[in-house]
Amino acid sequence: MRIYLDHNATSPPHPDVVEIVARLLRDEFGNASSVHSFGQRAKTQVDEARNEVAALIDGDPGEVVFTSGGTESDNFALRGAADALDPRGRRHIVTTAIEHEAVLTTLKSLERRGWKTTLLSVGERGVLEPAALEAAMTPDTALVSVMHANNEIGTIQPIEALARIAHAHDALFHTDAVQSVGKIPMSVKALGLDLLALSGHKFGGPKGIGALWIRRGLRLGAFMTGGRQERNRRAGTENVPAIGGLGVAARLAREKAGSESHRLAGLRDRLERGILAGVPGTVVNGDPGRRVPNTSNISFDGIEAESLLIALDLEGIAVSTGSACSSGSLEPSHVLRAMGLPHARARNSLRFSLGSTTQDADIDAVIERLPAIVEKLRRLTRTAVGLR
Ligand code: PLP
């Protein structure tokens, strides 16, 4: 039995998503910009998907621009806002030290263009205090970017309060909601956002498709130049099958939002209780009260997380250390370090992320097998240290 607990890295596409992607690829091959009926049928699919994505985040369809995924959406938001704001001469961006690389690396690139970035650290539970943002705002601050839920620990930020602070200082507010959209209810209106990034493959949609929500009236230049697709904001022939797949994933996520979130939180809590009770020297990282329902990050004393990850993989259990993009590297997670965790604990941590395919039996199996695997690794580590 293979157990997949790495849904934050990517989630298996829902069968209905696979079906529509295959159907659109085969039957609706028209170019959505073409005037003839083939093109118009493809365009109808794109329009329907846009309605579904807008409904999922409580936005208007005209505010949704399809992109190639979360990374592009973050790039579009940050680079687009920087371009639009440049003439105002205010060139300061505030963000957090726990953002995904899609944000952090993009901001580094803006720094080379003369923008200044303030990276705010977070408390030991991974939450950014609104007072810390308030204190970082200067008359030069033009943009604030804070992720909605963190990909490693699942902690949800107080986005509504943070956006209010940004606006009080006449700055724009972007949120990377890649790990929240499709998992918990989301309202761009209630949160008072200017920009929101989402990604299809994190909630049962295809890879290589995502969207940037841009508040109506916000003038953001074209990210990709060329044709006039996406109202001149993202040129290039639309990826109709992937867009259709994203639309179906968005509809499914909206339809079962409450019940699925409740189911996953129950499984996640049972997994945590089982691990904490069965494996001594374990502790949960993040904020247990403010998290997406599918994520648990746990430190295991005296073990390199990478070794545990490999041992679990050999047993058919897939989990992750830190963010997917840095798996394979032995650098401790930048998120856990920004929370002030000791180096050792940051290197001892595994992320378990659940999703639509996770069942009770998966949780039972992990709780049953983990104690022996951890004990064996600890024994080996002690022996290796003793031999040195
Ligand atoms: N932002 C966050 C918080 C993520 O977790 C990820 C993916 O891991 C991304 C952005 C990038 O999304 P994509 O894989 O669609 O480019």
mmCIF file of C-alpha atoms and ligand atoms in Angstrom:
data_model
loop_
_atom_site.group_PDB
_atom_site.id
_atom_site.type_symbol
_atom_site.label_atom_id
_atom_site.label_comp_id
_atom_site.label_asym_id
_atom_site.label_seq_id
_atom_site.Cartn_x
_atom_site.Cartn_y
_atom_site.Cartn_z
ATOM 1 C CA MET A 1 0.000 0.000 0.000
ATOM 2 C CA ARG A 2 1.511 3.313 -1.112
ATOM 3 C CA ILE A 3 0.606 6.315 0.988
ATOM 4 C CA TYR A 4 0.842 9.827 -0.410
ATOM 5 C CA LEU A 5 1.068 12.532 2.264
ATOM 6 C CA ASP A 6 2.682 15.264 0.169
ATOM 7 C CA HIS A 7 -0.350 17.105 -1.159
ATOM 8 C CA ASN A 8 1.257 20.499 -0.525
ATOM 9 C CA ALA A 9 3.919 19.609 -3.116
ATOM 10 C CA THR A 10 1.247 18.573 -5.570
ATOM 11 C CA SER A 11 -2.116 16.888 -5.414
ATOM 12 C CA PRO A 12 -3.416 14.054 -7.594
ATOM 13 C CA PRO A 13 -5.841 15.450 -10.174
ATOM 14 C CA HIS A 14 -9.480 14.608 -9.510
ATOM 15 C CA PRO A 15 -10.887 12.024 -11.985
ATOM 16 C CA ASP A 16 -13.344 14.627 -13.340
ATOM 17 C CA VAL A 17 -10.357 16.923 -13.981
ATOM 18 C CA VAL A 18 -8.509 14.202 -15.881
ATOM 19 C CA GLU A 19 -11.642 13.581 -17.912
ATOM 20 C CA ILE A 20 -12.210 17.185 -18.946
ATOM 21 C CA VAL A 21 -8.526 17.769 -19.739
ATOM 22 C CA ALA A 22 -8.556 14.720 -22.054
ATOM 23 C CA ARG A 23 -11.858 15.754 -23.625
ATOM 24 C CA LEU A 24 -10.804 19.339 -24.274
ATOM 25 C CA LEU A 25 -7.425 18.264 -25.610
ATOM 26 C CA ARG A 26 -9.127 15.902 -28.038
ATOM 27 C CA ASP A 27 -12.389 17.627 -28.952
ATOM 28 C CA GLU A 28 -11.978 21.351 -28.296
ATOM 29 C CA PHE A 29 -8.682 22.009 -30.000
ATOM 30 C CA GLY A 30 -9.760 25.344 -31.485
ATOM 31 C CA ASN A 31 -7.777 28.462 -30.680
ATOM 32 C CA ALA A 32 -9.882 30.444 -28.195
ATOM 33 C CA SER A 33 -9.058 33.636 -30.141
ATOM 34 C CA SER A 34 -10.388 32.291 -33.444
ATOM 35 C CA VAL A 35 -13.616 33.757 -34.763
ATOM 36 C CA HIS A 36 -15.016 30.498 -36.164
ATOM 37 C CA SER A 37 -17.075 27.992 -34.232
ATOM 38 C CA PHE A 38 -14.067 25.858 -33.226
ATOM 39 C CA GLY A 39 -12.526 28.914 -31.576
ATOM 40 C CA GLN A 40 -15.766 30.005 -29.977
ATOM 41 C CA ARG A 41 -16.342 26.602 -28.415
ATOM 42 C CA ALA A 42 -12.870 26.709 -26.882
ATOM 43 C CA LYS A 43 -13.513 30.249 -25.664
ATOM 44 C CA THR A 44 -16.738 29.108 -23.976
ATOM 45 C CA GLN A 45 -14.704 26.576 -21.982
ATOM 46 C CA VAL A 46 -12.249 29.282 -20.925
ATOM 47 C CA ASP A 47 -15.113 31.587 -19.901
ATOM 48 C CA GLU A 48 -16.772 28.862 -17.846
ATOM 49 C CA ALA A 49 -13.518 28.069 -16.051
ATOM 50 C CA ARG A 50 -12.993 31.764 -15.346
ATOM 51 C CA ASN A 51 -16.438 31.914 -13.728
ATOM 52 C CA GLU A 52 -15.600 28.915 -11.537
ATOM 53 C CA VAL A 53 -12.244 30.302 -10.395
ATOM 54 C CA ALA A 54 -13.838 33.675 -9.645
ATOM 55 C CA ALA A 55 -16.613 31.989 -7.645
ATOM 56 C CA LEU A 56 -14.077 30.008 -5.604
ATOM 57 C CA ILE A 57 -12.390 33.183 -4.363
ATOM 58 C CA ASP A 58 -15.459 35.462 -4.337
ATOM 59 C CA GLY A 59 -14.074 37.633 -7.135
ATOM 60 C CA ASP A 60 -15.465 38.721 -10.500
ATOM 61 C CA PRO A 61 -14.595 36.730 -13.630
ATOM 62 C CA GLY A 62 -13.152 39.869 -15.275
ATOM 63 C CA GLU A 63 -10.580 40.067 -12.481
ATOM 64 C CA VAL A 64 -9.108 36.602 -13.129
ATOM 65 C CA VAL A 65 -6.082 36.192 -15.412
ATOM 66 C CA PHE A 66 -4.934 32.660 -16.222
ATOM 67 C CA THR A 67 -1.205 32.002 -15.830
ATOM 68 C CA SER A 68 1.094 28.980 -15.909
ATOM 69 C CA GLY A 69 0.828 28.496 -12.130
ATOM 70 C CA GLY A 70 1.620 29.924 -8.726
ATOM 71 C CA THR A 71 5.158 30.947 -9.584
ATOM 72 C CA GLU A 72 4.080 32.956 -12.597
ATOM 73 C CA SER A 73 1.197 34.521 -10.678
ATOM 74 C CA ASP A 74 3.571 35.718 -7.947
ATOM 75 C CA ASN A 75 6.005 37.040 -10.566
ATOM 76 C CA PHE A 76 3.176 38.779 -12.412
ATOM 77 C CA ALA A 77 1.838 40.359 -9.199
ATOM 78 C CA LEU A 78 5.184 41.592 -7.886
ATOM 79 C CA ARG A 79 6.864 42.605 -11.127
ATOM 80 C CA GLY A 80 3.611 44.006 -12.522
ATOM 81 C CA ALA A 81 2.962 46.071 -9.396
ATOM 82 C CA ALA A 82 6.584 47.272 -9.316
ATOM 83 C CA ASP A 83 6.351 48.383 -12.951
ATOM 84 C CA ALA A 84 3.064 50.162 -12.335
ATOM 85 C CA LEU A 85 4.305 51.820 -9.147
ATOM 86 C CA ASP A 86 7.757 52.796 -10.412
ATOM 87 C CA PRO A 87 6.726 56.256 -11.626
ATOM 88 C CA ARG A 88 5.504 57.165 -8.116
ATOM 89 C CA GLY A 89 9.109 56.910 -6.965
ATOM 90 C CA ARG A 90 8.247 54.884 -3.841
ATOM 91 C CA ARG A 91 10.345 51.768 -4.043
ATOM 92 C CA HIS A 92 10.001 49.831 -0.813
ATOM 93 C CA ILE A 93 8.375 46.393 -0.485
ATOM 94 C CA VAL A 94 7.560 44.659 2.785
ATOM 95 C CA THR A 95 7.232 40.882 2.959
ATOM 96 C CA THR A 96 7.950 38.008 5.350
ATOM 97 C CA ALA A 97 10.963 35.731 5.672
ATOM 98 C CA ILE A 98 8.701 32.659 5.344
ATOM 99 C CA GLU A 99 7.431 33.316 1.809
ATOM 100 C CA HIS A 100 7.830 30.756 -0.955
ATOM 101 C CA GLU A 101 10.833 31.148 -3.258
ATOM 102 C CA ALA A 102 8.471 32.374 -5.979
ATOM 103 C CA VAL A 103 8.142 35.571 -3.936
ATOM 104 C CA LEU A 104 11.563 35.746 -2.257
ATOM 105 C CA THR A 105 13.599 35.258 -5.432
ATOM 106 C CA THR A 106 11.420 37.645 -7.422
ATOM 107 C CA LEU A 107 11.948 40.331 -4.794
ATOM 108 C CA LYS A 108 15.717 39.771 -4.971
ATOM 109 C CA SER A 109 15.485 40.435 -8.668
ATOM 110 C CA LEU A 110 13.533 43.659 -8.015
ATOM 111 C CA GLU A 111 16.261 44.698 -5.568
ATOM 112 C CA ARG A 112 18.684 44.650 -8.475
ATOM 113 C CA ARG A 113 16.401 47.208 -10.126
ATOM 114 C CA GLY A 114 16.653 49.545 -7.164
ATOM 115 C CA TRP A 115 13.752 48.348 -4.997
ATOM 116 C CA LYS A 116 14.350 47.867 -1.276
ATOM 117 C CA THR A 117 12.845 44.902 0.531
ATOM 118 C CA THR A 118 12.123 44.442 4.221
ATOM 119 C CA LEU A 119 11.848 40.771 5.232
ATOM 120 C CA LEU A 120 9.823 40.518 8.427
ATOM 121 C CA SER A 121 10.471 37.593 10.708
ATOM 122 C CA VAL A 122 7.547 35.807 12.309
ATOM 123 C CA GLY A 123 6.845 34.630 15.848
ATOM 124 C CA GLU A 124 7.681 31.116 17.015
ATOM 125 C CA ARG A 125 4.316 29.875 15.749
ATOM 126 C CA GLY A 126 4.947 31.303 12.298
ATOM 127 C CA VAL A 127 2.467 34.170 12.519
ATOM 128 C CA LEU A 128 3.248 37.738 11.435
ATOM 129 C CA GLU A 129 1.984 40.189 14.024
ATOM 130 C CA PRO A 130 0.135 43.131 12.432
ATOM 131 C CA ALA A 131 2.110 45.456 14.746
ATOM 132 C CA ALA A 132 5.339 44.237 13.099
ATOM 133 C CA LEU A 133 4.007 45.209 9.681
ATOM 134 C CA GLU A 134 2.828 48.577 10.978
ATOM 135 C CA ALA A 135 6.303 49.268 12.339
ATOM 136 C CA ALA A 136 7.942 48.356 9.015
ATOM 137 C CA MET A 137 5.804 50.680 6.868
ATOM 138 C CA THR A 138 7.579 53.835 5.671
ATOM 139 C CA PRO A 139 6.465 56.691 3.417
ATOM 140 C CA ASP A 140 8.403 54.844 0.703
ATOM 141 C CA THR A 141 6.469 51.570 1.015
ATOM 142 C CA ALA A 142 4.521 50.894 -2.166
ATOM 143 C CA LEU A 143 3.728 47.188 -1.853
ATOM 144 C CA VAL A 144 3.180 44.556 0.841
ATOM 145 C CA SER A 145 3.265 40.836 0.007
ATOM 146 C CA VAL A 146 2.334 38.284 2.676
ATOM 147 C CA MET A 147 1.398 34.682 1.950
ATOM 148 C CA HIS A 148 -2.029 33.464 3.052
ATOM 149 C CA ALA A 149 -1.019 30.011 4.337
ATOM 150 C CA ASN A 150 2.519 28.751 4.600
ATOM 151 C CA ASN A 151 3.421 25.708 2.518
ATOM 152 C CA GLU A 152 5.606 24.070 5.187
ATOM 153 C CA ILE A 153 3.707 24.607 8.428
ATOM 154 C CA GLY A 154 0.249 25.560 7.132
ATOM 155 C CA THR A 155 -0.022 28.621 9.382
ATOM 156 C CA ILE A 156 -2.609 31.154 8.192
ATOM 157 C CA GLN A 157 -1.658 34.826 8.446
ATOM 158 C CA PRO A 158 -4.027 37.576 9.686
ATOM 159 C CA ILE A 159 -4.377 38.781 6.094
ATOM 160 C CA GLU A 160 -7.385 41.060 6.580
ATOM 161 C CA ALA A 161 -5.610 43.099 9.286
ATOM 162 C CA LEU A 162 -2.367 43.179 7.306
ATOM 163 C CA ALA A 163 -4.105 44.389 4.120
ATOM 164 C CA ARG A 164 -5.812 47.133 6.119
ATOM 165 C CA ILE A 165 -2.440 48.363 7.371
ATOM 166 C CA ALA A 166 -0.979 48.375 3.845
ATOM 167 C CA HIS A 167 -3.927 50.390 2.556
ATOM 168 C CA ALA A 168 -3.768 52.856 5.435
ATOM 169 C CA HIS A 169 -0.270 53.649 4.143
ATOM 170 C CA ASP A 170 -1.479 53.847 0.539
ATOM 171 C CA ALA A 171 0.405 50.672 -0.416
ATOM 172 C CA LEU A 172 -0.888 47.719 -2.468
ATOM 173 C CA PHE A 173 -1.395 44.294 -0.880
ATOM 174 C CA HIS A 174 -0.615 40.974 -2.594
ATOM 175 C CA THR A 175 -1.134 37.540 -1.103
ATOM 176 C CA ASP A 176 0.276 34.225 -2.293
ATOM 177 C CA ALA A 177 -2.720 32.025 -1.537
ATOM 178 C CA VAL A 178 -1.396 28.973 -3.378
ATOM 179 C CA GLN A 179 -1.691 26.784 -0.266
ATOM 180 C CA SER A 180 -5.099 28.084 0.843
ATOM 181 C CA VAL A 181 -7.281 28.349 -2.246
ATOM 182 C CA GLY A 182 -9.314 25.173 -2.644
ATOM 183 C CA LYS A 183 -8.600 24.118 0.947
ATOM 184 C CA ILE A 184 -10.422 26.767 2.961
ATOM 185 C CA PRO A 185 -13.071 29.362 2.063
ATOM 186 C CA MET A 186 -11.532 32.406 0.423
ATOM 187 C CA SER A 187 -13.004 35.835 -0.220
ATOM 188 C CA VAL A 188 -10.834 38.441 -1.904
ATOM 189 C CA LYS A 189 -13.510 40.993 -1.028
ATOM 190 C CA ALA A 190 -13.737 40.186 2.678
ATOM 191 C CA LEU A 191 -9.939 40.179 2.958
ATOM 192 C CA GLY A 192 -9.652 43.510 1.112
ATOM 193 C CA LEU A 193 -6.937 42.337 -1.303
ATOM 194 C CA ASP A 194 -5.444 43.927 -4.397
ATOM 195 C CA LEU A 195 -3.759 40.815 -5.803
ATOM 196 C CA LEU A 196 -4.023 37.066 -5.095
ATOM 197 C CA ALA A 197 -2.025 34.184 -6.595
ATOM 198 C CA LEU A 198 -3.395 30.639 -6.895
ATOM 199 C CA SER A 199 -2.225 27.396 -8.481
ATOM 200 C CA GLY A 200 -4.275 24.532 -9.954
ATOM 201 C CA HIS A 201 -2.161 21.532 -9.007
ATOM 202 C CA LYS A 202 -2.382 22.229 -5.293
ATOM 203 C CA PHE A 203 -6.100 21.414 -5.167
ATOM 204 C CA GLY A 204 -6.789 18.650 -7.639
ATOM 205 C CA GLY A 205 -6.268 20.618 -10.868
ATOM 206 C CA PRO A 206 -3.641 20.121 -13.559
ATOM 207 C CA LYS A 207 -0.038 21.281 -13.238
ATOM 208 C CA GLY A 208 1.148 24.284 -15.204
ATOM 209 C CA ILE A 209 -2.026 26.311 -14.708
ATOM 210 C CA GLY A 210 -2.929 28.957 -12.177
ATOM 211 C CA ALA A 211 -4.389 32.414 -11.953
ATOM 212 C CA LEU A 212 -3.728 35.874 -10.697
ATOM 213 C CA TRP A 213 -6.713 37.746 -9.350
ATOM 214 C CA ILE A 214 -6.286 41.478 -9.979
ATOM 215 C CA ARG A 215 -8.717 43.822 -8.236
ATOM 216 C CA ARG A 216 -10.858 45.695 -10.730
ATOM 217 C CA GLY A 217 -9.435 49.145 -11.363
ATOM 218 C CA LEU A 218 -5.882 48.149 -10.461
ATOM 219 C CA ARG A 219 -3.726 48.943 -13.452
ATOM 220 C CA LEU A 220 -1.103 46.268 -13.922
ATOM 221 C CA GLY A 221 0.933 46.191 -17.111
ATOM 222 C CA ALA A 222 1.048 43.136 -19.351
ATOM 223 C CA PHE A 223 3.226 40.393 -17.911
ATOM 224 C CA MET A 224 3.669 38.531 -21.155
ATOM 225 C CA THR A 225 3.618 40.664 -24.283
ATOM 226 C CA GLY A 226 2.417 39.470 -27.643
ATOM 227 C CA GLY A 227 -1.188 38.803 -28.587
ATOM 228 C CA ARG A 228 -4.221 40.272 -26.870
ATOM 229 C CA GLN A 229 -5.259 37.268 -24.801
ATOM 230 C CA GLU A 230 -6.448 37.726 -21.211
ATOM 231 C CA ARG A 231 -7.477 41.334 -21.945
ATOM 232 C CA ASN A 232 -3.951 42.248 -23.022
ATOM 233 C CA ARG A 233 -2.460 41.184 -19.695
ATOM 234 C CA ARG A 234 -1.024 37.747 -20.462
ATOM 235 C CA ALA A 235 -0.285 37.086 -24.105
ATOM 236 C CA GLY A 236 -0.093 33.606 -25.599
ATOM 237 C CA THR A 237 -2.607 31.073 -26.880
ATOM 238 C CA GLU A 238 -4.686 29.875 -23.940
ATOM 239 C CA ASN A 239 -3.989 26.390 -22.589
ATOM 240 C CA VAL A 240 -7.651 25.432 -22.925
ATOM 241 C CA PRO A 241 -7.433 21.852 -21.527
ATOM 242 C CA ALA A 242 -5.549 22.984 -18.413
ATOM 243 C CA ILE A 243 -7.826 25.996 -17.935
ATOM 244 C CA GLY A 244 -10.868 23.705 -18.223
ATOM 245 C CA GLY A 245 -9.279 21.340 -15.687
ATOM 246 C CA LEU A 246 -8.657 24.211 -13.294
ATOM 247 C CA GLY A 247 -12.290 25.266 -13.669
ATOM 248 C CA VAL A 248 -13.538 21.795 -12.720
ATOM 249 C CA ALA A 249 -11.123 21.596 -9.762
ATOM 250 C CA ALA A 250 -12.396 25.001 -8.597
ATOM 251 C CA ARG A 251 -16.027 23.890 -8.842
ATOM 252 C CA LEU A 252 -15.355 20.648 -6.950
ATOM 253 C CA ALA A 253 -13.413 22.507 -4.248
ATOM 254 C CA ARG A 254 -16.257 24.984 -3.808
ATOM 255 C CA GLU A 255 -18.957 22.307 -3.711
ATOM 256 C CA LYS A 256 -17.346 20.288 -0.947
ATOM 257 C CA ALA A 257 -15.423 23.055 0.780
ATOM 258 C CA GLY A 258 -16.754 22.694 4.327
ATOM 259 C CA SER A 259 -17.100 18.924 4.521
ATOM 260 C CA GLU A 260 -13.676 18.138 3.018
ATOM 261 C CA SER A 261 -11.933 20.642 5.224
ATOM 262 C CA HIS A 262 -13.607 19.092 8.279
ATOM 263 C CA ARG A 263 -12.678 15.565 7.155
ATOM 264 C CA LEU A 264 -9.027 16.494 6.582
ATOM 265 C CA ALA A 265 -8.700 18.333 9.888
ATOM 266 C CA GLY A 266 -10.022 15.206 11.643
ATOM 267 C CA LEU A 267 -7.507 12.958 9.876
ATOM 268 C CA ARG A 268 -4.651 15.410 10.430
ATOM 269 C CA ASP A 269 -5.423 15.719 14.141
ATOM 270 C CA ARG A 270 -5.601 11.942 14.514
ATOM 271 C CA LEU A 271 -2.271 11.578 12.724
ATOM 272 C CA GLU A 272 -0.688 14.144 15.035
ATOM 273 C CA ARG A 273 -2.104 12.606 18.193
ATOM 274 C CA GLY A 274 -0.917 9.174 17.072
ATOM 275 C CA ILE A 275 2.601 10.350 16.284
ATOM 276 C CA LEU A 276 3.000 12.423 19.441
ATOM 277 C CA ALA A 277 1.756 9.511 21.571
ATOM 278 C CA GLY A 278 3.666 6.775 19.750
ATOM 279 C CA VAL A 279 7.007 8.455 19.109
ATOM 280 C CA PRO A 280 8.826 10.093 22.020
ATOM 281 C CA GLY A 281 10.726 13.328 21.324
ATOM 282 C CA THR A 282 8.257 14.759 18.822
ATOM 283 C CA VAL A 283 6.731 18.211 18.680
ATOM 284 C CA VAL A 284 4.361 19.965 16.262
ATOM 285 C CA ASN A 285 5.634 23.148 14.610
ATOM 286 C CA GLY A 286 3.452 26.121 13.690
ATOM 287 C CA ASP A 287 0.216 27.391 15.149
ATOM 288 C CA PRO A 288 -2.206 24.568 15.971
ATOM 289 C CA GLY A 289 -5.109 27.018 16.097
ATOM 290 C CA ARG A 290 -4.486 28.865 12.816
ATOM 291 C CA ARG A 291 -3.662 26.363 10.101
ATOM 292 C CA VAL A 292 -4.978 24.960 6.861
ATOM 293 C CA PRO A 293 -6.680 21.660 7.725
ATOM 294 C CA ASN A 294 -4.391 19.354 5.764
ATOM 295 C CA THR A 295 -0.901 20.239 7.016
ATOM 296 C CA SER A 296 1.167 19.045 9.938
ATOM 297 C CA ASN A 297 4.855 19.781 10.487
ATOM 298 C CA ILE A 298 6.553 17.653 13.150
ATOM 299 C CA SER A 299 10.106 17.653 14.538
ATOM 300 C CA PHE A 300 11.680 14.323 15.522
ATOM 301 C CA ASP A 301 14.493 14.658 18.070
ATOM 302 C CA GLY A 302 17.828 13.128 17.162
ATOM 303 C CA ILE A 303 17.060 12.369 13.518
ATOM 304 C CA GLU A 304 17.941 14.015 10.211
ATOM 305 C CA ALA A 305 14.601 14.615 8.523
ATOM 306 C CA GLU A 306 16.064 13.590 5.164
ATOM 307 C CA SER A 307 16.967 10.148 6.547
ATOM 308 C CA LEU A 308 13.480 9.699 7.929
ATOM 309 C CA LEU A 309 11.978 10.816 4.633
ATOM 310 C CA ILE A 310 13.994 8.164 2.782
ATOM 311 C CA ALA A 311 13.199 5.456 5.348
ATOM 312 C CA LEU A 312 9.483 6.266 5.028
ATOM 313 C CA ASP A 313 9.723 6.263 1.250
ATOM 314 C CA LEU A 314 11.176 2.754 1.374
ATOM 315 C CA GLU A 315 8.016 1.779 3.285
ATOM 316 C CA GLY A 316 5.863 3.382 0.582
ATOM 317 C CA ILE A 317 5.028 6.506 2.590
ATOM 318 C CA ALA A 318 5.661 9.833 0.815
ATOM 319 C CA VAL A 319 6.172 12.942 2.954
ATOM 320 C CA SER A 320 8.398 15.988 2.612
ATOM 321 C CA THR A 321 11.012 18.036 4.384
ATOM 322 C CA GLY A 322 10.507 21.757 4.093
ATOM 323 C CA SER A 323 9.254 22.998 0.772
ATOM 324 C CA ALA A 324 9.217 20.684 -2.186
ATOM 325 C CA CYS A 325 11.535 22.944 -4.120
ATOM 326 C CA SER A 326 14.324 22.456 -1.589
ATOM 327 C CA SER A 327 13.912 18.728 -0.978
ATOM 328 C CA GLY A 328 17.108 16.963 -1.758
ATOM 329 C CA SER A 329 19.104 19.789 -0.203
ATOM 330 C CA LEU A 330 20.226 19.513 3.401
ATOM 331 C CA GLU A 331 19.730 23.191 4.178
ATOM 332 C CA PRO A 332 17.390 23.561 7.149
ATOM 333 C CA SER A 333 14.055 25.075 6.228
ATOM 334 C CA HIS A 334 14.138 28.876 5.920
ATOM 335 C CA VAL A 335 10.621 28.933 7.342
ATOM 336 C CA LEU A 336 11.482 27.114 10.560
ATOM 337 C CA ARG A 337 14.632 29.203 10.940
ATOM 338 C CA ALA A 338 12.613 32.418 10.528
ATOM 339 C CA MET A 339 10.384 31.184 13.378
ATOM 340 C CA GLY A 340 13.489 31.116 15.540
ATOM 341 C CA LEU A 341 13.629 27.315 15.932
ATOM 342 C CA PRO A 342 17.047 25.922 16.832
ATOM 343 C CA HIS A 343 19.077 24.666 13.874
ATOM 344 C CA ALA A 344 18.731 21.029 14.959
ATOM 345 C CA ARG A 345 14.949 21.187 15.251
ATOM 346 C CA ALA A 346 14.691 22.883 11.868
ATOM 347 C CA ARG A 347 16.643 19.972 10.373
ATOM 348 C CA ASN A 348 14.540 17.370 12.197
ATOM 349 C CA SER A 349 11.198 18.348 10.733
ATOM 350 C CA LEU A 350 8.893 16.517 8.393
ATOM 351 C CA ARG A 351 5.814 17.832 6.657
ATOM 352 C CA PHE A 352 2.778 15.589 6.369
ATOM 353 C CA SER A 353 0.227 17.082 3.986
ATOM 354 C CA LEU A 354 -3.090 15.334 3.429
ATOM 355 C CA GLY A 355 -5.606 15.658 0.616
ATOM 356 C CA SER A 356 -8.556 14.282 -1.286
ATOM 357 C CA THR A 357 -7.128 10.759 -1.586
ATOM 358 C CA THR A 358 -6.144 10.438 2.100
ATOM 359 C CA GLN A 359 -8.206 7.858 3.984
ATOM 360 C CA ASP A 360 -8.393 6.544 7.559
ATOM 361 C CA ALA A 361 -6.333 3.498 6.560
ATOM 362 C CA ASP A 362 -3.424 5.743 5.477
ATOM 363 C CA ILE A 363 -3.349 7.453 8.839
ATOM 364 C CA ASP A 364 -3.591 4.104 10.692
ATOM 365 C CA ALA A 365 -0.669 2.716 8.701
ATOM 366 C CA VAL A 366 1.590 5.710 9.379
ATOM 367 C CA ILE A 367 0.780 5.718 13.091
ATOM 368 C CA GLU A 368 1.474 1.996 13.252
ATOM 369 C CA ARG A 369 4.742 1.924 11.280
ATOM 370 C CA LEU A 370 6.410 5.205 12.238
ATOM 371 C CA PRO A 371 7.529 4.375 15.822
ATOM 372 C CA ALA A 372 9.670 1.398 14.737
ATOM 373 C CA ILE A 373 11.184 3.325 11.799
ATOM 374 C CA VAL A 374 12.114 6.263 14.037
ATOM 375 C CA GLU A 375 13.496 3.967 16.748
ATOM 376 C CA LYS A 376 15.681 2.160 14.225
ATOM 377 C CA LEU A 377 17.041 5.426 12.799
ATOM 378 C CA ARG A 378 17.761 6.776 16.265
ATOM 379 C CA ARG A 379 19.625 3.590 17.130
ATOM 380 C CA LEU A 380 21.685 3.869 13.951
ATOM 381 C CA THR A 381 22.408 7.547 14.606
ATOM 382 C CA ARG A 382 23.533 6.782 18.176
ATOM 383 C CA THR A 383 25.787 3.997 16.924
ATOM 384 C CA ALA A 384 27.271 6.272 14.241
ATOM 385 C CA VAL A 385 27.933 9.023 16.784
ATOM 386 C CA GLY A 386 29.469 6.448 19.179
ATOM 387 C CA LEU A 387 31.800 5.216 16.451
ATOM 388 C CA ARG A 388 33.159 8.681 15.725
HETATM 389 N N1 PLP B 1 3.629 29.629 -3.552
HETATM 390 C C1 PLP B 1 3.498 28.669 -2.629
HETATM 391 C C2 PLP B 1 3.143 29.041 -1.219
HETATM 392 C C3 PLP B 1 3.716 27.337 -2.973
HETATM 393 O O1 PLP B 1 3.600 26.374 -2.048
HETATM 394 C C4 PLP B 1 4.061 27.025 -4.309
HETATM 395 C C5 PLP B 1 4.365 25.628 -4.707
HETATM 396 O O2 PLP B 1 4.960 24.868 -3.947
HETATM 397 C C6 PLP B 1 4.161 28.068 -5.241
HETATM 398 C C7 PLP B 1 3.934 29.360 -4.829
HETATM 399 C C8 PLP B 1 4.490 27.811 -6.676
HETATM 400 O O3 PLP B 1 3.369 27.293 -7.370
HETATM 401 P P1 PLP B 1 3.547 26.518 -8.749
HETATM 402 O O4 PLP B 1 4.088 25.173 -8.416
HETATM 403 O O5 PLP B 1 2.160 26.445 -9.328
HETATM 404 O O6 PLP B 1 4.444 27.330 -9.604
#
